[in-house]
PDB file of C-alpha atoms in Angstrom:
ATOM      1  CA  UNK A   1      -3.999 -19.598  -2.082  1.00  0.00           C
ATOM      2  CA  UNK A   2      -0.145 -20.684  -1.414  1.00  0.00           C
ATOM      3  CA  UNK A   3       1.975 -18.906   0.857  1.00  0.00           C
ATOM      4  CA  UNK A   4       5.506 -19.273   2.711  1.00  0.00           C
ATOM      5  CA  UNK A   5       6.395 -17.679   6.006  1.00  0.00           C
ATOM      6  CA  UNK A   6      10.230 -16.572   6.785  1.00  0.00           C
ATOM      7  CA  UNK A   7       9.644 -15.476  10.472  1.00  0.00           C
ATOM      8  CA  UNK A   8      13.071 -14.451  10.730  1.00  0.00           C
ATOM      9  CA  UNK A   9      14.273 -11.276   8.990  1.00  0.00           C
ATOM     10  CA  UNK A  10      18.286 -11.961  10.083  1.00  0.00           C
ATOM     11  CA  UNK A  11      19.919 -14.558  11.564  1.00  0.00           C
ATOM     12  CA  UNK A  12      23.417 -14.749  13.106  1.00  0.00           C
ATOM     13  CA  UNK A  13      25.883 -17.542  13.791  1.00  0.00           C
ATOM     14  CA  UNK A  14      29.645 -17.853  14.322  1.00  0.00           C
ATOM     15  CA  UNK A  15      31.563 -19.686  12.283  1.00  0.00           C
ATOM     16  CA  UNK A  16      31.730 -22.870  12.579  1.00  0.00           C
ATOM     17  CA  UNK A  17      28.494 -23.393  14.413  1.00  0.00           C
ATOM     18  CA  UNK A  18      25.420 -25.051  13.333  1.00  0.00           C
ATOM     19  CA  UNK A  19      22.963 -22.376  11.391  1.00  0.00           C
ATOM     20  CA  UNK A  20      19.226 -23.024  10.853  1.00  0.00           C
ATOM     21  CA  UNK A  21      16.725 -20.486   8.706  1.00  0.00           C
ATOM     22  CA  UNK A  22      13.347 -21.296   9.210  1.00  0.00           C
ATOM     23  CA  UNK A  23      10.637 -21.621   6.970  1.00  0.00           C
ATOM     24  CA  UNK A  24       6.933 -22.829   7.035  1.00  0.00           C
ATOM     25  CA  UNK A  25       4.154 -22.990   4.057  1.00  0.00           C
ATOM     26  CA  UNK A  26       0.611 -23.320   3.106  1.00  0.00           C
ATOM     27  CA  UNK A  27      -0.612 -24.953  -0.153  1.00  0.00           C
ATOM     28  CA  UNK A  28      -3.091 -27.342  -1.138  1.00  0.00           C
ATOM     29  CA  UNK A  29      -1.840 -30.934  -1.770  1.00  0.00           C
ATOM     30  CA  UNK A  30       1.571 -32.201  -1.389  1.00  0.00           C
ATOM     31  CA  UNK A  31       4.130 -29.402  -1.710  1.00  0.00           C
ATOM     32  CA  UNK A  32       7.096 -28.835  -3.535  1.00  0.00           C
ATOM     33  CA  UNK A  33       9.540 -27.029  -1.743  1.00  0.00           C
ATOM     34  CA  UNK A  34      12.885 -24.806  -2.562  1.00  0.00           C
ATOM     35  CA  UNK A  35      15.455 -23.128  -0.967  1.00  0.00           C
ATOM     36  CA  UNK A  36      17.267 -20.500  -3.135  1.00  0.00           C
ATOM     37  CA  UNK A  37      20.435 -18.464  -2.259  1.00  0.00           C
ATOM     38  CA  UNK A  38      20.978 -14.476  -3.055  1.00  0.00           C
ATOM     39  CA  UNK A  39      24.629 -12.901  -3.171  1.00  0.00           C
ATOM     40  CA  UNK A  40      24.853  -9.685  -3.636  1.00  0.00           C
ATOM     41  CA  UNK A  41      25.040  -8.388  -6.693  1.00  0.00           C
ATOM     42  CA  UNK A  42      23.961 -12.075  -8.170  1.00  0.00           C
ATOM     43  CA  UNK A  43      20.774 -13.767  -9.437  1.00  0.00           C
ATOM     44  CA  UNK A  44      19.256 -16.406  -7.143  1.00  0.00           C
ATOM     45  CA  UNK A  45      21.138 -19.491  -6.970  1.00  0.00           C
ATOM     46  CA  UNK A  46      19.005 -22.819  -6.342  1.00  0.00           C
ATOM     47  CA  UNK A  47      20.329 -24.871  -3.204  1.00  0.00           C
ATOM     48  CA  UNK A  48      17.668 -27.697  -2.707  1.00  0.00           C
ATOM     49  CA  UNK A  49      14.243 -28.954  -3.220  1.00  0.00           C
ATOM     50  CA  UNK A  50      11.731 -31.210  -1.573  1.00  0.00           C
ATOM     51  CA  UNK A  51       9.771 -33.472  -4.135  1.00  0.00           C
ATOM     52  CA  UNK A  52       8.859 -36.562  -2.476  1.00  0.00           C
ATOM     53  CA  UNK A  53      10.910 -39.017  -0.707  1.00  0.00           C
ATOM     54  CA  UNK A  54      13.273 -38.950   2.084  1.00  0.00           C
ATOM     55  CA  UNK A  55      12.242 -35.891   4.327  1.00  0.00           C
ATOM     56  CA  UNK A  56      15.637 -34.813   4.892  1.00  0.00           C
ATOM     57  CA  UNK A  57      17.219 -33.361   1.740  1.00  0.00           C
ATOM     58  CA  UNK A  58      20.833 -32.480   0.807  1.00  0.00           C
ATOM     59  CA  UNK A  59      21.635 -29.765  -1.825  1.00  0.00           C
ATOM     60  CA  UNK A  60      24.768 -27.815  -2.629  1.00  0.00           C
ATOM     61  CA  UNK A  61      27.341 -26.560  -0.423  1.00  0.00           C
ATOM     62  CA  UNK A  62      26.550 -28.685   2.577  1.00  0.00           C
ATOM     63  CA  UNK A  63      22.877 -27.326   3.197  1.00  0.00           C
ATOM     64  CA  UNK A  64      20.255 -29.397   4.471  1.00  0.00           C
ATOM     65  CA  UNK A  65      16.612 -29.053   4.470  1.00  0.00           C
ATOM     66  CA  UNK A  66      14.211 -31.169   6.573  1.00  0.00           C
ATOM     67  CA  UNK A  67      11.000 -31.445   5.545  1.00  0.00           C
ATOM     68  CA  UNK A  68       8.020 -31.600   8.402  1.00  0.00           C
ATOM     69  CA  UNK A  69       4.414 -32.170   6.960  1.00  0.00           C
ATOM     70  CA  UNK A  70       2.663 -32.070  10.392  1.00  0.00           C
ATOM     71  CA  UNK A  71       4.314 -28.618  11.386  1.00  0.00           C
ATOM     72  CA  UNK A  72       4.341 -27.349   7.442  1.00  0.00           C
ATOM     73  CA  UNK A  73       7.984 -26.451   7.929  1.00  0.00           C
ATOM     74  CA  UNK A  74      10.778 -26.757   5.894  1.00  0.00           C
ATOM     75  CA  UNK A  75      13.672 -25.448   7.553  1.00  0.00           C
ATOM     76  CA  UNK A  76      17.247 -24.969   6.092  1.00  0.00           C
ATOM     77  CA  UNK A  77      20.509 -26.215   8.001  1.00  0.00           C
ATOM     78  CA  UNK A  78      23.871 -26.803   7.787  1.00  0.00           C
ATOM     79  CA  UNK A  79      26.131 -28.386  10.431  1.00  0.00           C
ATOM     80  CA  UNK A  80      28.916 -25.821  10.160  1.00  0.00           C
ATOM     81  CA  UNK A  81      28.783 -22.435   9.569  1.00  0.00           C
ATOM     82  CA  UNK A  82      31.071 -20.703   7.088  1.00  0.00           C
ATOM     83  CA  UNK A  83      31.598 -16.836   6.538  1.00  0.00           C
ATOM     84  CA  UNK A  84      31.182 -17.142   2.911  1.00  0.00           C
ATOM     85  CA  UNK A  85      27.426 -18.686   3.724  1.00  0.00           C
ATOM     86  CA  UNK A  86      26.598 -15.548   4.600  1.00  0.00           C
ATOM     87  CA  UNK A  87      23.567 -13.715   2.012  1.00  0.00           C
ATOM     88  CA  UNK A  88      19.825 -13.706   1.418  1.00  0.00           C
ATOM     89  CA  UNK A  89      18.020 -17.090   1.499  1.00  0.00           C
ATOM     90  CA  UNK A  90      14.538 -17.387   0.259  1.00  0.00           C
ATOM     91  CA  UNK A  91      12.446 -20.140   0.827  1.00  0.00           C
ATOM     92  CA  UNK A  92       9.957 -21.036  -2.264  1.00  0.00           C
ATOM     93  CA  UNK A  93       6.398 -23.504  -2.222  1.00  0.00           C
ATOM     94  CA  UNK A  94       4.768 -24.899  -5.481  1.00  0.00           C
ATOM     95  CA  UNK A  95       1.266 -26.816  -5.460  1.00  0.00           C
ATOM     96  CA  UNK A  96       2.127 -29.918  -7.656  1.00  0.00           C
ATOM     97  CA  UNK A  97      -0.156 -29.187 -10.263  1.00  0.00           C
ATOM     98  CA  UNK A  98       0.985 -25.536 -10.826  1.00  0.00           C
ATOM     99  CA  UNK A  99       4.296 -23.627 -12.615  1.00  0.00           C
ATOM    100  CA  UNK A 100       3.428 -20.601 -10.078  1.00  0.00           C
ATOM    101  CA  UNK A 101       6.647 -20.618  -6.991  1.00  0.00           C
ATOM    102  CA  UNK A 102       5.555 -18.577  -4.047  1.00  0.00           C
ATOM    103  CA  UNK A 103       8.506 -16.989  -2.058  1.00  0.00           C
ATOM    104  CA  UNK A 104       9.202 -16.045   1.441  1.00  0.00           C
ATOM    105  CA  UNK A 105      10.671 -12.603   1.923  1.00  0.00           C
ATOM    106  CA  UNK A 106      13.568 -13.970   2.577  1.00  0.00           C
ATOM    107  CA  UNK A 107      16.424 -14.038   5.706  1.00  0.00           C
ATOM    108  CA  UNK A 108      19.830 -12.457   6.025  1.00  0.00           C
ATOM    109  CA  UNK A 109      21.801 -14.968   7.036  1.00  0.00           C
ATOM    110  CA  UNK A 110      25.239 -13.457   8.482  1.00  0.00           C
ATOM    111  CA  UNK A 111      28.238 -15.611   9.729  1.00  0.00           C
ATOM    112  CA  UNK A 112      30.916 -13.809  11.426  1.00  0.00           C
ATOM    113  CA  UNK A 113      34.693 -14.981  11.874  1.00  0.00           C
TER     114      UNK A 113
ATOM    115  CA  UNK B   1      27.264 -23.346 -20.729  1.00  0.00           C
ATOM    116  CA  UNK B   2      25.861 -19.998 -20.817  1.00  0.00           C
ATOM    117  CA  UNK B   3      23.071 -19.222 -18.016  1.00  0.00           C
ATOM    118  CA  UNK B   4      19.467 -17.142 -17.948  1.00  0.00           C
ATOM    119  CA  UNK B   5      20.527 -13.797 -19.825  1.00  0.00           C
ATOM    120  CA  UNK B   6      18.227 -10.596 -19.319  1.00  0.00           C
ATOM    121  CA  UNK B   7      18.906  -7.517 -21.015  1.00  0.00           C
ATOM    122  CA  UNK B   8      19.299  -4.507 -20.333  1.00  0.00           C
ATOM    123  CA  UNK B   9      20.286  -4.942 -17.036  1.00  0.00           C
ATOM    124  CA  UNK B  10      19.270  -1.410 -15.761  1.00  0.00           C
ATOM    125  CA  UNK B  11      16.649   0.533 -17.416  1.00  0.00           C
ATOM    126  CA  UNK B  12      15.387   4.387 -16.285  1.00  0.00           C
ATOM    127  CA  UNK B  13      12.403   5.418 -18.119  1.00  0.00           C
ATOM    128  CA  UNK B  14       9.833   8.208 -17.873  1.00  0.00           C
ATOM    129  CA  UNK B  15       6.496   7.755 -16.098  1.00  0.00           C
ATOM    130  CA  UNK B  16       4.115   7.242 -18.864  1.00  0.00           C
ATOM    131  CA  UNK B  17       6.814   5.786 -21.080  1.00  0.00           C
ATOM    132  CA  UNK B  18       6.644   2.007 -22.486  1.00  0.00           C
ATOM    133  CA  UNK B  19       9.275  -0.499 -22.018  1.00  0.00           C
ATOM    134  CA  UNK B  20      10.444  -4.251 -23.286  1.00  0.00           C
ATOM    135  CA  UNK B  21      12.723  -6.568 -20.984  1.00  0.00           C
ATOM    136  CA  UNK B  22      13.936  -9.255 -22.916  1.00  0.00           C
ATOM    137  CA  UNK B  23      15.158 -12.767 -21.489  1.00  0.00           C
ATOM    138  CA  UNK B  24      17.070 -15.222 -22.972  1.00  0.00           C
ATOM    139  CA  UNK B  25      16.988 -19.035 -21.186  1.00  0.00           C
ATOM    140  CA  UNK B  26      18.980 -21.553 -20.976  1.00  0.00           C
ATOM    141  CA  UNK B  27      18.760 -23.377 -24.237  1.00  0.00           C
ATOM    142  CA  UNK B  28      16.548 -26.404 -24.210  1.00  0.00           C
ATOM    143  CA  UNK B  29      14.394 -25.320 -21.302  1.00  0.00           C
ATOM    144  CA  UNK B  30      10.583 -25.350 -21.888  1.00  0.00           C
ATOM    145  CA  UNK B  31       9.638 -23.718 -18.964  1.00  0.00           C
ATOM    146  CA  UNK B  32       9.923 -19.857 -19.041  1.00  0.00           C
ATOM    147  CA  UNK B  33       9.215 -17.563 -15.631  1.00  0.00           C
ATOM    148  CA  UNK B  34       8.665 -13.787 -14.951  1.00  0.00           C
ATOM    149  CA  UNK B  35       8.830 -12.451 -11.551  1.00  0.00           C
ATOM    150  CA  UNK B  36       9.318  -9.161 -10.069  1.00  0.00           C
ATOM    151  CA  UNK B  37      11.163  -8.191  -6.814  1.00  0.00           C
ATOM    152  CA  UNK B  38      10.912  -4.712  -4.334  1.00  0.00           C
ATOM    153  CA  UNK B  39      13.414  -3.934  -1.986  1.00  0.00           C
ATOM    154  CA  UNK B  40      13.085  -6.172   1.161  1.00  0.00           C
ATOM    155  CA  UNK B  41      10.847  -8.804  -0.589  1.00  0.00           C
ATOM    156  CA  UNK B  42      10.701 -12.275  -2.069  1.00  0.00           C
ATOM    157  CA  UNK B  43      10.044 -12.462  -6.150  1.00  0.00           C
ATOM    158  CA  UNK B  44       6.657 -12.209  -6.819  1.00  0.00           C
ATOM    159  CA  UNK B  45       5.147 -14.296  -9.891  1.00  0.00           C
ATOM    160  CA  UNK B  46       4.052 -12.480 -12.814  1.00  0.00           C
ATOM    161  CA  UNK B  47       3.829 -15.234 -15.688  1.00  0.00           C
ATOM    162  CA  UNK B  48       4.806 -19.010 -16.194  1.00  0.00           C
ATOM    163  CA  UNK B  49       5.191 -20.131 -20.082  1.00  0.00           C
ATOM    164  CA  UNK B  50       5.207 -23.662 -21.204  1.00  0.00           C
ATOM    165  CA  UNK B  51       6.671 -23.715 -24.821  1.00  0.00           C
ATOM    166  CA  UNK B  52       5.120 -20.930 -26.272  1.00  0.00           C
ATOM    167  CA  UNK B  53       2.182 -20.565 -24.669  1.00  0.00           C
ATOM    168  CA  UNK B  54       1.221 -18.745 -21.253  1.00  0.00           C
ATOM    169  CA  UNK B  55       0.362 -21.328 -18.721  1.00  0.00           C
ATOM    170  CA  UNK B  56      -0.540 -19.127 -16.094  1.00  0.00           C
ATOM    171  CA  UNK B  57      -0.451 -15.444 -15.991  1.00  0.00           C
ATOM    172  CA  UNK B  58      -2.492 -14.678 -12.652  1.00  0.00           C
ATOM    173  CA  UNK B  59       0.508 -12.726 -11.442  1.00  0.00           C
ATOM    174  CA  UNK B  60       0.213  -9.960 -14.374  1.00  0.00           C
ATOM    175  CA  UNK B  61      -1.338  -6.995 -12.103  1.00  0.00           C
ATOM    176  CA  UNK B  62      -3.074  -5.200 -14.835  1.00  0.00           C
ATOM    177  CA  UNK B  63      -3.530  -4.974 -18.409  1.00  0.00           C
ATOM    178  CA  UNK B  64      -0.522  -3.004 -19.191  1.00  0.00           C
ATOM    179  CA  UNK B  65       1.668  -5.518 -18.641  1.00  0.00           C
ATOM    180  CA  UNK B  66       2.030  -8.394 -20.872  1.00  0.00           C
ATOM    181  CA  UNK B  67       4.584 -10.653 -21.991  1.00  0.00           C
ATOM    182  CA  UNK B  68       4.995 -13.226 -24.937  1.00  0.00           C
ATOM    183  CA  UNK B  69       7.460 -15.950 -26.400  1.00  0.00           C
ATOM    184  CA  UNK B  70       6.688 -16.448 -29.882  1.00  0.00           C
ATOM    185  CA  UNK B  71       9.216 -19.149 -30.621  1.00  0.00           C
ATOM    186  CA  UNK B  72       9.420 -20.792 -27.506  1.00  0.00           C
ATOM    187  CA  UNK B  73      12.757 -19.423 -26.301  1.00  0.00           C
ATOM    188  CA  UNK B  74      13.040 -15.588 -26.108  1.00  0.00           C
ATOM    189  CA  UNK B  75      10.524 -13.956 -23.956  1.00  0.00           C
ATOM    190  CA  UNK B  76       9.765 -10.164 -23.868  1.00  0.00           C
ATOM    191  CA  UNK B  77       8.337  -8.693 -21.117  1.00  0.00           C
ATOM    192  CA  UNK B  78       6.195  -5.761 -22.062  1.00  0.00           C
ATOM    193  CA  UNK B  79       5.150  -2.684 -20.049  1.00  0.00           C
ATOM    194  CA  UNK B  80       3.087   0.037 -21.029  1.00  0.00           C
ATOM    195  CA  UNK B  81       2.209   3.575 -19.703  1.00  0.00           C
ATOM    196  CA  UNK B  82       4.695   2.963 -16.533  1.00  0.00           C
ATOM    197  CA  UNK B  83       3.922   4.130 -13.210  1.00  0.00           C
ATOM    198  CA  UNK B  84       6.507   5.070 -10.592  1.00  0.00           C
ATOM    199  CA  UNK B  85       5.300   1.782  -8.437  1.00  0.00           C
ATOM    200  CA  UNK B  86       6.527  -0.263 -11.679  1.00  0.00           C
ATOM    201  CA  UNK B  87       9.919   0.187 -10.151  1.00  0.00           C
ATOM    202  CA  UNK B  88      11.547  -3.081  -9.165  1.00  0.00           C
ATOM    203  CA  UNK B  89      14.196  -5.946 -10.165  1.00  0.00           C
ATOM    204  CA  UNK B  90      12.352  -8.067 -12.929  1.00  0.00           C
ATOM    205  CA  UNK B  91      13.716 -11.648 -12.739  1.00  0.00           C
ATOM    206  CA  UNK B  92      13.333 -14.018 -15.656  1.00  0.00           C
ATOM    207  CA  UNK B  93      13.962 -17.760 -15.127  1.00  0.00           C
ATOM    208  CA  UNK B  94      13.706 -20.963 -16.989  1.00  0.00           C
ATOM    209  CA  UNK B  95      13.646 -24.839 -16.021  1.00  0.00           C
ATOM    210  CA  UNK B  96      13.820 -27.624 -18.158  1.00  0.00           C
ATOM    211  CA  UNK B  97      10.529 -29.013 -17.436  1.00  0.00           C
ATOM    212  CA  UNK B  98       7.635 -27.485 -15.375  1.00  0.00           C
ATOM    213  CA  UNK B  99       7.983 -29.080 -12.134  1.00  0.00           C
ATOM    214  CA  UNK B 100      11.868 -28.827 -11.186  1.00  0.00           C
ATOM    215  CA  UNK B 101      13.860 -26.089  -9.948  1.00  0.00           C
ATOM    216  CA  UNK B 102      14.227 -22.353 -11.623  1.00  0.00           C
ATOM    217  CA  UNK B 103      17.388 -21.217 -13.340  1.00  0.00           C
ATOM    218  CA  UNK B 104      17.146 -17.081 -12.287  1.00  0.00           C
ATOM    219  CA  UNK B 105      18.984 -14.431 -14.402  1.00  0.00           C
ATOM    220  CA  UNK B 106      20.457 -11.123 -13.066  1.00  0.00           C
ATOM    221  CA  UNK B 107      17.432  -9.282 -13.841  1.00  0.00           C
ATOM    222  CA  UNK B 108      16.590  -5.968 -14.972  1.00  0.00           C
ATOM    223  CA  UNK B 109      16.620  -3.243 -12.393  1.00  0.00           C
ATOM    224  CA  UNK B 110      13.626  -1.081 -14.135  1.00  0.00           C
ATOM    225  CA  UNK B 111      13.459   2.503 -12.277  1.00  0.00           C
ATOM    226  CA  UNK B 112      10.482   5.122 -13.451  1.00  0.00           C
ATOM    227  CA  UNK B 113      10.925   8.535 -12.883  1.00  0.00           C
TER     228      UNK B 113
END
């Protein structure tokens, strides 16, 4: 069985500061990992993914994520947060031979001016 | 181009009634997914189509739930004898292949009263 844990329901940061949203996963085999963002009254939007290759993945809006196999983690990061980054963030994992993705319960990011 | 379209955006139905939820994926996307999202939780996998066939329906909670994709494009999620516990946002997503990021629609909010 595959699973995702997002240990923080809420993350609060000041604008301009770096942000980290944590994610750990469990899956059989090499994982496919994803981050999605959900703004109020809008659908889930893809941010970035790790399939293979470089452990540091860069995505949309200046976000990046680091795949750490030994810690089974895929934390989302951004060097300098913007107020407009405030949203609900979901981490997801998929086994390489499956179509099913398992999502975490989400982390609400609030960036204050 | 057009994104994933889901209709209706909201559906209120009485307990015991039958409902159909429609998903129009992005043109050319062969993979289509249905998820269900309850308040405060991440999306929960229901079913995955590759073309016209259901490649994985392990997430359908019981035999009241059924989905079809007869021509490999539009999909319909059908729920018989609805129960109050079926109330949730039903999300549809599509992707070019089975193993890349998914593009989500805005969902159908189903309320069973």
